[in-house]
Amino acid sequence: FELLCKLPNTVQFYLDHMVFSETTAHQRAKLSANGQDLGGEMLFSRRIAFSGTPSSLLPLEMGACIHSMGDDAKMLRTLTNP
């Protein structure tokens, strides 16, 4: 182990063929979507809320993001509070 752990190609092979192949389910087709897809009008004609990172990256149909004073601080306090 001491010698092999220092060889990146060996570590990559071990992870790909021994660890990830057994612990990660692989599918031939995968569904994916982003915030624009999920929050836009393509899937739903009406939305009452959109949960995500407080930023201006909202779906276009929802308009501009309205930031409230202290939102970022409240989020950081919650995330860093043990």
PDB file of C-alpha atoms in Angstrom:
ATOM      1  CA  PHE A   1       0.000   0.000   0.000  1.00  0.00           C
ATOM      2  CA  GLU A   2       2.800   2.425   0.874  1.00  0.00           C
ATOM      3  CA  LEU A   3       4.238   2.233  -2.647  1.00  0.00           C
ATOM      4  CA  LEU A   4       0.994   1.994  -4.612  1.00  0.00           C
ATOM      5  CA  CYS A   5      -0.740   4.937  -2.947  1.00  0.00           C
ATOM      6  CA  LYS A   6       1.857   7.283  -4.465  1.00  0.00           C
ATOM      7  CA  LEU A   7       1.043   6.282  -8.054  1.00  0.00           C
ATOM      8  CA  PRO A   8      -1.903   8.359  -9.344  1.00  0.00           C
ATOM      9  CA  ASN A   9      -2.766   5.945 -12.176  1.00  0.00           C
ATOM     10  CA  THR A  10      -2.902   3.027  -9.765  1.00  0.00           C
ATOM     11  CA  VAL A  11      -5.116   4.929  -7.340  1.00  0.00           C
ATOM     12  CA  GLN A  12      -7.417   5.970 -10.213  1.00  0.00           C
ATOM     13  CA  PHE A  13      -7.688   2.363 -11.436  1.00  0.00           C
ATOM     14  CA  TYR A  14      -8.454   1.116  -7.918  1.00  0.00           C
ATOM     15  CA  LEU A  15     -11.156   3.731  -7.388  1.00  0.00           C
ATOM     16  CA  ASP A  16     -12.762   3.231 -10.810  1.00  0.00           C
ATOM     17  CA  HIS A  17     -12.735  -0.568 -10.865  1.00  0.00           C
ATOM     18  CA  MET A  18     -12.903  -1.616  -7.229  1.00  0.00           C
ATOM     19  CA  VAL A  19     -14.593   1.147  -5.229  1.00  0.00           C
ATOM     20  CA  PHE A  20     -16.922   3.131  -7.490  1.00  0.00           C
ATOM     21  CA  SER A  21     -18.087   0.172  -9.556  1.00  0.00           C
ATOM     22  CA  GLU A  22     -19.445  -1.474  -6.404  1.00  0.00           C
ATOM     23  CA  THR A  23     -20.738   1.592  -4.578  1.00  0.00           C
ATOM     24  CA  THR A  24     -22.147   3.748  -7.361  1.00  0.00           C
ATOM     25  CA  ALA A  25     -25.075   2.669  -9.474  1.00  0.00           C
ATOM     26  CA  HIS A  26     -24.470   3.276 -13.167  1.00  0.00           C
ATOM     27  CA  GLN A  27     -27.319   3.761 -15.608  1.00  0.00           C
ATOM     28  CA  ARG A  28     -27.222   3.924 -19.401  1.00  0.00           C
ATOM     29  CA  ALA A  29     -29.489   6.959 -19.412  1.00  0.00           C
ATOM     30  CA  LYS A  30     -29.659   9.629 -16.734  1.00  0.00           C
ATOM     31  CA  LEU A  31     -32.095  12.456 -16.220  1.00  0.00           C
ATOM     32  CA  SER A  32     -30.674  15.856 -15.487  1.00  0.00           C
ATOM     33  CA  ALA A  33     -32.075  19.338 -15.070  1.00  0.00           C
ATOM     34  CA  ASN A  34     -30.946  22.730 -13.879  1.00  0.00           C
ATOM     35  CA  GLY A  35     -32.750  25.512 -12.050  1.00  0.00           C
ATOM     36  CA  GLN A  36     -33.930  27.091 -15.305  1.00  0.00           C
ATOM     37  CA  ASP A  37     -35.520  23.800 -16.376  1.00  0.00           C
ATOM     38  CA  LEU A  38     -37.192  23.106 -13.040  1.00  0.00           C
ATOM     39  CA  GLY A  39     -38.303  26.625 -12.235  1.00  0.00           C
ATOM     40  CA  GLY A  40     -39.124  27.767 -15.745  1.00  0.00           C
ATOM     41  CA  GLU A  41     -42.400  27.434 -17.591  1.00  0.00           C
ATOM     42  CA  MET A  42     -41.295  24.341 -19.512  1.00  0.00           C
ATOM     43  CA  LEU A  43     -42.490  21.972 -16.766  1.00  0.00           C
ATOM     44  CA  PHE A  44     -44.933  24.010 -14.697  1.00  0.00           C
ATOM     45  CA  SER A  45     -47.070  26.954 -15.712  1.00  0.00           C
ATOM     46  CA  ARG A  46     -47.441  28.156 -12.110  1.00  0.00           C
ATOM     47  CA  ARG A  47     -44.900  28.255  -9.279  1.00  0.00           C
ATOM     48  CA  ILE A  48     -45.358  29.592  -5.780  1.00  0.00           C
ATOM     49  CA  ALA A  49     -41.724  29.456  -4.683  1.00  0.00           C
ATOM     50  CA  PHE A  50     -38.240  28.551  -5.799  1.00  0.00           C
ATOM     51  CA  SER A  51     -35.678  27.202  -3.356  1.00  0.00           C
ATOM     52  CA  GLY A  52     -32.023  27.628  -4.154  1.00  0.00           C
ATOM     53  CA  THR A  53     -28.922  29.642  -3.516  1.00  0.00           C
ATOM     54  CA  PRO A  54     -29.826  33.265  -2.849  1.00  0.00           C
ATOM     55  CA  SER A  55     -28.456  34.747  -6.036  1.00  0.00           C
ATOM     56  CA  SER A  56     -29.609  36.275  -9.280  1.00  0.00           C
ATOM     57  CA  LEU A  57     -29.600  32.891 -11.016  1.00  0.00           C
ATOM     58  CA  LEU A  58     -33.366  32.481 -10.885  1.00  0.00           C
ATOM     59  CA  PRO A  59     -35.324  31.155 -13.841  1.00  0.00           C
ATOM     60  CA  LEU A  60     -35.971  34.037 -16.248  1.00  0.00           C
ATOM     61  CA  GLU A  61     -39.755  33.731 -15.910  1.00  0.00           C
ATOM     62  CA  MET A  62     -39.537  34.483 -12.177  1.00  0.00           C
ATOM     63  CA  GLY A  63     -38.011  37.915 -12.639  1.00  0.00           C
ATOM     64  CA  ALA A  64     -35.244  39.500 -10.591  1.00  0.00           C
ATOM     65  CA  CYS A  65     -34.133  38.132  -7.236  1.00  0.00           C
ATOM     66  CA  ILE A  66     -35.032  40.326  -4.265  1.00  0.00           C
ATOM     67  CA  HIS A  67     -32.347  40.074  -1.588  1.00  0.00           C
ATOM     68  CA  SER A  68     -33.255  40.810   2.020  1.00  0.00           C
ATOM     69  CA  MET A  69     -30.703  42.357   4.350  1.00  0.00           C
ATOM     70  CA  GLY A  70     -29.084  39.675   6.506  1.00  0.00           C
ATOM     71  CA  ASP A  71     -30.144  36.626   4.469  1.00  0.00           C
ATOM     72  CA  ASP A  72     -26.564  35.597   3.711  1.00  0.00           C
ATOM     73  CA  ALA A  73     -25.551  36.007   7.368  1.00  0.00           C
ATOM     74  CA  LYS A  74     -28.521  33.926   8.558  1.00  0.00           C
ATOM     75  CA  MET A  75     -27.647  31.170   6.095  1.00  0.00           C
ATOM     76  CA  LEU A  76     -23.987  31.135   7.146  1.00  0.00           C
ATOM     77  CA  ARG A  77     -24.930  31.108  10.841  1.00  0.00           C
ATOM     78  CA  THR A  78     -27.224  28.120  10.270  1.00  0.00           C
ATOM     79  CA  LEU A  79     -24.621  26.209   8.247  1.00  0.00           C
ATOM     80  CA  THR A  80     -21.810  26.812  10.752  1.00  0.00           C
ATOM     81  CA  ASN A  81     -23.840  26.220  13.921  1.00  0.00           C
ATOM     82  CA  PRO A  82     -23.016  22.768  15.333  1.00  0.00           C
TER      83      PRO A  82
END
